[in-house]
PDB file of C-alpha atoms and ligand atoms in Angstrom:
ATOM      1  CA  MET A   1       6.719  -6.006   4.940  1.00 97.00           C
ATOM      2  CA  VAL A   2       4.137  -6.808   7.590  1.00 98.00           C
ATOM      3  CA  LEU A   3       1.435  -4.793   9.396  1.00 98.00           C
ATOM      4  CA  VAL A   4       0.219  -5.817  12.858  1.00 97.00           C
ATOM      5  CA  SER A   5      -2.115  -4.521  15.564  1.00 97.00           C
ATOM      6  CA  GLY A   6      -1.689  -7.105  18.263  1.00 93.00           C
ATOM      7  CA  THR A   7       0.466  -9.879  19.593  1.00 95.00           C
ATOM      8  CA  GLY A   8       1.828 -10.892  16.215  1.00 95.00           C
ATOM      9  CA  SER A   9       2.045 -14.610  16.882  1.00 95.00           C
ATOM     10  CA  ASN A  10       1.437 -15.336  13.198  1.00 95.00           C
ATOM     11  CA  LEU A  11       4.146 -12.824  12.350  1.00 96.00           C
ATOM     12  CA  GLN A  12       6.476 -14.606  14.791  1.00 97.00           C
ATOM     13  CA  ALA A  13       5.919 -17.836  12.869  1.00 97.00           C
ATOM     14  CA  VAL A  14       7.005 -16.056   9.685  1.00 97.00           C
ATOM     15  CA  ILE A  15      10.046 -14.549  11.428  1.00 97.00           C
ATOM     16  CA  ASP A  16      10.978 -18.027  12.705  1.00 97.00           C
ATOM     17  CA  ALA A  17      10.566 -19.526   9.236  1.00 97.00           C
ATOM     18  CA  VAL A  18      12.762 -16.813   7.706  1.00 97.00           C
ATOM     19  CA  GLN A  19      15.405 -17.281  10.398  1.00 96.00           C
ATOM     20  CA  ALA A  20      15.322 -21.060   9.960  1.00 96.00           C
ATOM     21  CA  GLY A  21      15.996 -20.660   6.244  1.00 95.00           C
ATOM     22  CA  GLU A  22      12.573 -22.049   5.316  1.00 95.00           C
ATOM     23  CA  LEU A  23      11.699 -18.968   3.264  1.00 96.00           C
ATOM     24  CA  PRO A  24      14.966 -18.351   1.416  1.00 92.00           C
ATOM     25  CA  ASN A  25      13.583 -15.622  -0.848  1.00 91.00           C
ATOM     26  CA  VAL A  26      11.674 -13.712   1.828  1.00 96.00           C
ATOM     27  CA  ASP A  27      13.098 -10.721   3.621  1.00 96.00           C
ATOM     28  CA  ILE A  28      10.871  -8.799   6.049  1.00 97.00           C
ATOM     29  CA  ALA A  29      11.686  -5.195   5.142  1.00 97.00           C
ATOM     30  CA  ALA A  30       9.832  -3.733   8.134  1.00 98.00           C
ATOM     31  CA  VAL A  31       6.969  -4.307  10.545  1.00 98.00           C
ATOM     32  CA  GLY A  32       4.474  -1.513  11.130  1.00 98.00           C
ATOM     33  CA  ALA A  33       1.596  -1.018  13.548  1.00 98.00           C
ATOM     34  CA  ASP A  34      -1.368   1.339  13.856  1.00 98.00           C
ATOM     35  CA  LYS A  35      -0.815   1.909  17.577  1.00 97.00           C
ATOM     36  CA  HIS A  36       1.930   2.064  20.180  1.00 97.00           C
ATOM     37  CA  ASP A  37       3.089  -0.754  22.436  1.00 96.00           C
ATOM     38  CA  THR A  38       2.075  -3.789  20.443  1.00 97.00           C
ATOM     39  CA  TYR A  39       3.837  -7.048  21.148  1.00 97.00           C
ATOM     40  CA  GLY A  40       4.027  -7.530  17.388  1.00 97.00           C
ATOM     41  CA  VAL A  41       6.349  -4.528  17.058  1.00 98.00           C
ATOM     42  CA  GLN A  42       8.291  -5.450  20.184  1.00 97.00           C
ATOM     43  CA  ARG A  43       9.056  -8.964  19.044  1.00 97.00           C
ATOM     44  CA  SER A  44      10.009  -7.729  15.568  1.00 98.00           C
ATOM     45  CA  ALA A  45      12.463  -5.237  17.028  1.00 97.00           C
ATOM     46  CA  GLU A  46      13.901  -8.024  19.184  1.00 97.00           C
ATOM     47  CA  ALA A  47      14.396 -10.039  15.999  1.00 97.00           C
ATOM     48  CA  GLY A  48      16.354  -7.118  14.505  1.00 97.00           C
ATOM     49  CA  ILE A  49      13.638  -6.044  12.063  1.00 98.00           C
ATOM     50  CA  GLU A  50      13.014  -2.354  11.386  1.00 98.00           C
ATOM     51  CA  THR A  51       9.722  -1.234  12.925  1.00 98.00           C
ATOM     52  CA  PHE A  52       7.439   1.785  12.774  1.00 98.00           C
ATOM     53  CA  VAL A  53       4.129   3.018  14.138  1.00 98.00           C
ATOM     54  CA  VAL A  54       1.652   5.163  12.216  1.00 98.00           C
ATOM     55  CA  ASN A  55      -0.601   5.803  15.187  1.00 98.00           C
ATOM     56  CA  PHE A  56      -4.235   6.054  14.118  1.00 97.00           C
ATOM     57  CA  LYS A  57      -5.045   8.359  17.011  1.00 97.00           C
ATOM     58  CA  ASP A  58      -2.467  10.936  15.938  1.00 97.00           C
ATOM     59  CA  TYR A  59      -4.422  11.830  12.797  1.00 97.00           C
ATOM     60  CA  GLU A  60      -7.366  14.139  12.252  1.00 92.00           C
ATOM     61  CA  ASP A  61      -9.242  11.650  10.193  1.00 95.00           C
ATOM     62  CA  ARG A  62      -8.956   8.223   8.613  1.00 95.00           C
ATOM     63  CA  LYS A  63      -7.921   9.682   5.248  1.00 96.00           C
ATOM     64  CA  ASP A  64      -4.885  11.473   6.739  1.00 97.00           C
ATOM     65  CA  TRP A  65      -3.866   8.348   8.620  1.00 98.00           C
ATOM     66  CA  ASN A  66      -4.291   6.245   5.522  1.00 97.00           C
ATOM     67  CA  HIS A  67      -2.125   8.665   3.536  1.00 98.00           C
ATOM     68  CA  ALA A  68       0.644   8.560   6.156  1.00 98.00           C
ATOM     69  CA  LEU A  69       0.516   4.756   6.293  1.00 98.00           C
ATOM     70  CA  THR A  70       0.637   4.492   2.503  1.00 98.00           C
ATOM     71  CA  GLU A  71       3.637   6.816   2.263  1.00 98.00           C
ATOM     72  CA  LYS A  72       5.470   4.994   5.025  1.00 98.00           C
ATOM     73  CA  CYS A  73       4.883   1.591   3.476  1.00 98.00           C
ATOM     74  CA  LEU A  74       5.845   2.837  -0.004  1.00 98.00           C
ATOM     75  CA  SER A  75       9.150   4.081   1.415  1.00 98.00           C
ATOM     76  CA  TYR A  76      10.213   0.431   1.832  1.00 98.00           C
ATOM     77  CA  ALA A  77       9.231  -0.433  -1.749  1.00 98.00           C
ATOM     78  CA  PRO A  78       7.988  -3.851  -0.609  1.00 97.00           C
ATOM     79  CA  ASP A  79       6.997  -6.570  -3.083  1.00 97.00           C
ATOM     80  CA  TYR A  80       4.123  -7.438  -0.734  1.00 98.00           C
ATOM     81  CA  VAL A  81       2.464  -5.985   2.329  1.00 98.00           C
ATOM     82  CA  VAL A  82       1.062  -8.627   4.679  1.00 98.00           C
ATOM     83  CA  SER A  83      -1.698  -7.786   7.111  1.00 97.00           C
ATOM     84  CA  SER A  84      -1.075 -10.194   9.959  1.00 94.00           C
ATOM     85  CA  GLY A  85      -3.739  -9.302  12.475  1.00 92.00           C
ATOM     86  CA  PHE A  86      -3.782  -5.661  11.313  1.00 95.00           C
ATOM     87  CA  MET A  87      -7.161  -4.539  12.613  1.00 93.00           C
ATOM     88  CA  ARG A  88      -7.700  -1.334  10.611  1.00 93.00           C
ATOM     89  CA  ILE A  89      -9.457  -1.022   7.322  1.00 92.00           C
ATOM     90  CA  VAL A  90      -7.148   0.692   4.878  1.00 95.00           C
ATOM     91  CA  GLY A  91      -8.515   3.194   2.377  1.00 94.00           C
ATOM     92  CA  GLU A  92      -8.464   3.563  -1.366  1.00 95.00           C
ATOM     93  CA  GLU A  93      -5.069   5.287  -1.529  1.00 97.00           C
ATOM     94  CA  PHE A  94      -3.407   2.355   0.217  1.00 98.00           C
ATOM     95  CA  ILE A  95      -5.269  -0.262  -1.822  1.00 97.00           C
ATOM     96  CA  ASN A  96      -4.349   1.498  -5.069  1.00 97.00           C
ATOM     97  CA  ALA A  97      -0.703   1.796  -4.031  1.00 98.00           C
ATOM     98  CA  PHE A  98      -0.511  -1.932  -3.222  1.00 98.00           C
ATOM     99  CA  ASP A  99      -3.004  -3.183  -5.766  1.00 95.00           C
ATOM    100  CA  GLY A 100      -2.767  -6.973  -5.876  1.00 96.00           C
ATOM    101  CA  THR A 101       0.106  -7.087  -3.415  1.00 97.00           C
ATOM    102  CA  TYR A 102      -1.717  -6.525  -0.120  1.00 98.00           C
ATOM    103  CA  ILE A 103      -2.127  -9.933   1.514  1.00 98.00           C
ATOM    104  CA  ASN A 104      -4.511 -10.584   4.392  1.00 97.00           C
ATOM    105  CA  THR A 105      -5.131 -13.554   6.662  1.00 97.00           C
ATOM    106  CA  HIS A 106      -8.564 -14.095   8.148  1.00 97.00           C
ATOM    107  CA  PRO A 107      -9.650 -16.626  10.794  1.00 98.00           C
ATOM    108  CA  ALA A 108     -12.719 -17.936   8.945  1.00 98.00           C
ATOM    109  CA  LEU A 109     -13.601 -19.478   5.604  1.00 98.00           C
ATOM    110  CA  LEU A 110     -14.330 -16.366   3.554  1.00 98.00           C
ATOM    111  CA  PRO A 111     -16.724 -15.202   2.267  1.00 98.00           C
ATOM    112  CA  SER A 112     -18.316 -16.490   5.487  1.00 98.00           C
ATOM    113  CA  PHE A 113     -17.806 -14.475   8.668  1.00 98.00           C
ATOM    114  CA  PRO A 114     -15.805 -11.443   7.488  1.00 98.00           C
ATOM    115  CA  GLY A 115     -14.994  -8.644   9.914  1.00 96.00           C
ATOM    116  CA  ALA A 116     -13.211  -8.294  13.223  1.00 95.00           C
ATOM    117  CA  HIS A 117     -14.959 -11.214  14.935  1.00 97.00           C
ATOM    118  CA  GLY A 118     -14.719 -14.041  12.443  1.00 98.00           C
ATOM    119  CA  VAL A 119     -14.145 -16.697  15.112  1.00 98.00           C
ATOM    120  CA  ARG A 120     -16.861 -15.449  17.472  1.00 98.00           C
ATOM    121  CA  ASP A 121     -19.371 -15.082  14.632  1.00 98.00           C
ATOM    122  CA  ALA A 122     -18.758 -18.630  13.371  1.00 98.00           C
ATOM    123  CA  LEU A 123     -19.282 -20.012  16.890  1.00 98.00           C
ATOM    124  CA  ALA A 124     -22.399 -17.930  17.405  1.00 98.00           C
ATOM    125  CA  TYR A 125     -23.884 -19.108  14.117  1.00 98.00           C
ATOM    126  CA  GLY A 126     -23.305 -22.714  15.126  1.00 98.00           C
ATOM    127  CA  VAL A 127     -21.396 -23.881  12.050  1.00 98.00           C
ATOM    128  CA  LYS A 128     -19.550 -27.153  12.585  1.00 98.00           C
ATOM    129  CA  VAL A 129     -16.624 -26.281  10.346  1.00 98.00           C
ATOM    130  CA  THR A 130     -14.788 -22.993  10.016  1.00 98.00           C
ATOM    131  CA  GLY A 131     -11.169 -22.321   9.097  1.00 98.00           C
ATOM    132  CA  CYS A 132      -8.877 -19.674   7.751  1.00 98.00           C
ATOM    133  CA  THR A 133      -8.223 -17.819   4.540  1.00 98.00           C
ATOM    134  CA  VAL A 134      -5.216 -16.108   3.021  1.00 98.00           C
ATOM    135  CA  HIS A 135      -6.263 -13.704   0.280  1.00 98.00           C
ATOM    136  CA  ILE A 136      -5.320 -10.667  -1.736  1.00 98.00           C
ATOM    137  CA  ALA A 137      -7.097  -7.789  -0.040  1.00 96.00           C
ATOM    138  CA  ASP A 138      -9.124  -5.296  -2.030  1.00 94.00           C
ATOM    139  CA  ALA A 139     -11.123  -2.281  -0.857  1.00 90.00           C
ATOM    140  CA  GLY A 140     -13.787  -4.371   0.900  1.00 92.00           C
ATOM    141  CA  VAL A 141     -13.803  -5.910   4.363  1.00 93.00           C
ATOM    142  CA  ASP A 142     -12.011  -9.257   4.037  1.00 95.00           C
ATOM    143  CA  THR A 143     -12.771  -9.488   0.335  1.00 96.00           C
ATOM    144  CA  GLY A 144     -10.516 -10.168  -2.644  1.00 97.00           C
ATOM    145  CA  PRO A 145      -9.105 -13.183  -4.494  1.00 98.00           C
ATOM    146  CA  ILE A 146      -8.496 -16.210  -2.272  1.00 98.00           C
ATOM    147  CA  LEU A 147      -4.989 -17.696  -2.358  1.00 98.00           C
ATOM    148  CA  ARG A 148      -5.266 -20.473   0.232  1.00 98.00           C
ATOM    149  CA  GLN A 149      -7.932 -21.772   2.549  1.00 98.00           C
ATOM    150  CA  GLU A 150      -8.187 -24.622   5.005  1.00 98.00           C
ATOM    151  CA  ALA A 151     -10.989 -25.960   7.177  1.00 98.00           C
ATOM    152  CA  VAL A 152     -10.886 -26.375  10.954  1.00 98.00           C
ATOM    153  CA  ALA A 153     -13.574 -28.449  12.711  1.00 98.00           C
ATOM    154  CA  ILE A 154     -15.413 -26.886  15.647  1.00 98.00           C
ATOM    155  CA  ASP A 155     -15.702 -28.975  18.817  1.00 97.00           C
ATOM    156  CA  ASP A 156     -18.744 -28.692  21.088  1.00 96.00           C
ATOM    157  CA  ALA A 157     -16.476 -27.603  23.936  1.00 97.00           C
ATOM    158  CA  ASP A 158     -14.779 -24.824  21.954  1.00 98.00           C
ATOM    159  CA  THR A 159     -14.660 -21.282  23.262  1.00 98.00           C
ATOM    160  CA  GLU A 160     -13.645 -18.375  21.060  1.00 98.00           C
ATOM    161  CA  ASP A 161     -10.114 -18.626  22.463  1.00 98.00           C
ATOM    162  CA  THR A 162      -9.610 -22.370  22.040  1.00 98.00           C
ATOM    163  CA  LEU A 163     -11.014 -22.278  18.514  1.00 98.00           C
ATOM    164  CA  HIS A 164      -8.966 -19.216  17.536  1.00 98.00           C
ATOM    165  CA  GLU A 165      -5.782 -20.867  18.795  1.00 97.00           C
ATOM    166  CA  ARG A 166      -6.455 -23.964  16.654  1.00 98.00           C
ATOM    167  CA  ILE A 167      -7.235 -21.796  13.663  1.00 98.00           C
ATOM    168  CA  LYS A 168      -4.035 -19.818  14.149  1.00 97.00           C
ATOM    169  CA  VAL A 169      -1.935 -22.985  14.003  1.00 97.00           C
ATOM    170  CA  VAL A 170      -3.336 -23.609  10.521  1.00 98.00           C
ATOM    171  CA  GLU A 171      -3.242 -19.908   9.608  1.00 97.00           C
ATOM    172  CA  ARG A 172       0.499 -19.744  10.297  1.00 97.00           C
ATOM    173  CA  ARG A 173       1.193 -22.723   8.052  1.00 97.00           C
ATOM    174  CA  LEU A 174      -0.947 -21.294   5.238  1.00 98.00           C
ATOM    175  CA  LEU A 175       0.664 -17.871   5.505  1.00 98.00           C
ATOM    176  CA  ILE A 176       4.165 -19.325   5.315  1.00 98.00           C
ATOM    177  CA  ALA A 177       3.196 -21.524   2.346  1.00 97.00           C
ATOM    178  CA  THR A 178       1.638 -18.519   0.598  1.00 97.00           C
ATOM    179  CA  LEU A 179       4.748 -16.407   1.135  1.00 97.00           C
ATOM    180  CA  ALA A 180       6.905 -19.216  -0.250  1.00 96.00           C
ATOM    181  CA  ASP A 181       4.696 -19.299  -3.375  1.00 95.00           C
ATOM    182  CA  LEU A 182       4.705 -15.524  -3.800  1.00 95.00           C
ATOM    183  CA  ALA A 183       8.462 -15.272  -3.309  1.00 93.00           C
ATOM    184  CA  LYS A 184       8.993 -17.903  -6.006  1.00 89.00           C
ATOM    185  CA  SER A 185       6.986 -15.920  -8.520  1.00 83.00           C
ATOM    186  CA  LYS A 186       8.860 -12.645  -7.875  1.00 74.00           C
TER     187      LYS A 186
HETATM  188  C1  GRF B   1      -5.249 -13.851  13.321  1.00 74.67           C
HETATM  189  O1  GRF B   1      -6.160 -14.903  13.521  1.00 74.67           O
HETATM  190  C2  GRF B   1      -5.719 -12.944  12.235  1.00 74.67           C
HETATM  191  O2  GRF B   1      -6.298 -13.582  11.166  1.00 74.67           O
HETATM  192  C3  GRF B   1      -6.729 -12.137  12.994  1.00 74.67           C
HETATM  193  O3  GRF B   1      -6.097 -11.868  14.224  1.00 74.67           O
HETATM  194  C4  GRF B   1      -5.202 -12.908  14.503  1.00 74.67           C
HETATM  195  C5  GRF B   1      -3.842 -12.316  14.697  1.00 74.67           C
HETATM  196  O4  GRF B   1      -3.193 -12.928  15.736  1.00 74.67           O
HETATM  197  N1  GRF B   1      -7.180 -10.983  12.284  1.00 74.67           N
HETATM  198  P1  GRF B   1      -1.673 -12.589  16.079  1.00 74.67           P
HETATM  199  O5  GRF B   1      -1.593 -11.102  16.337  1.00 74.67           O
HETATM  200  O6  GRF B   1      -0.842 -13.010  14.900  1.00 74.67           O
HETATM  201  O7  GRF B   1      -1.381 -13.393  17.293  1.00 74.67           O
END
C-alpha cells in the first residue's frame, strides 16, 4: 500500500507500471493520505484503487493520529507500506508495526539533505550533484537502511522546480525497480 500527501506523480508511475504488467507481483492494496483533496488520492480512485484519508487535523494530537493511521494501514495487512511524498513523520507505533517494511523515497542523496526541503537545501548549499534515495524508513527523519540511490547533476540554471522534476524522473525508476526487487523476495 502507498501513502501520499500531494500530487502523487511518483505513485502514478507505479500505478502505470502495475497496469502495464511491469510489476507482476505487485498489487496496490490501498492508497492513503493525511489530508483531504489530494491529487494522489484522486488519481488512485480513478485507477480503481481503494483509498482512505486519516486526516491529521481531525485528531487531538500526533499520537492519536498515528494510532489511527497505524490501525488503518494494518487493516490491509500489506507486505510493504510505501511513503511516496507522504509529508508527515510517523511515530513509534507505526514504525514498530511496519518494522523493516516501511519504504520511503527522498529527493536527495541521504544522509545529505534530509527533511521536507531536500531539493531546496541541496541547491542552497551549492552542491553540484544531488540525487534520490529509496530506503527503509526507521524512526528518524529520512533515516534507515538505503536500498537504492542515484545521482542527479545540478545545472547552474536549475531552480528548485526544474531540479525536483529531473530528480523525480530518476526517483520513479528507482522506486519501481525497488518494488520489483521486494516483490521477488516475498
Ligand atoms: C518526491 O520527490 C518525494 O521524494 C518527495 O516529494 C515528492 C513527491 O512527489 N518527498 P509526487 O507527490 O509523487 O509528485
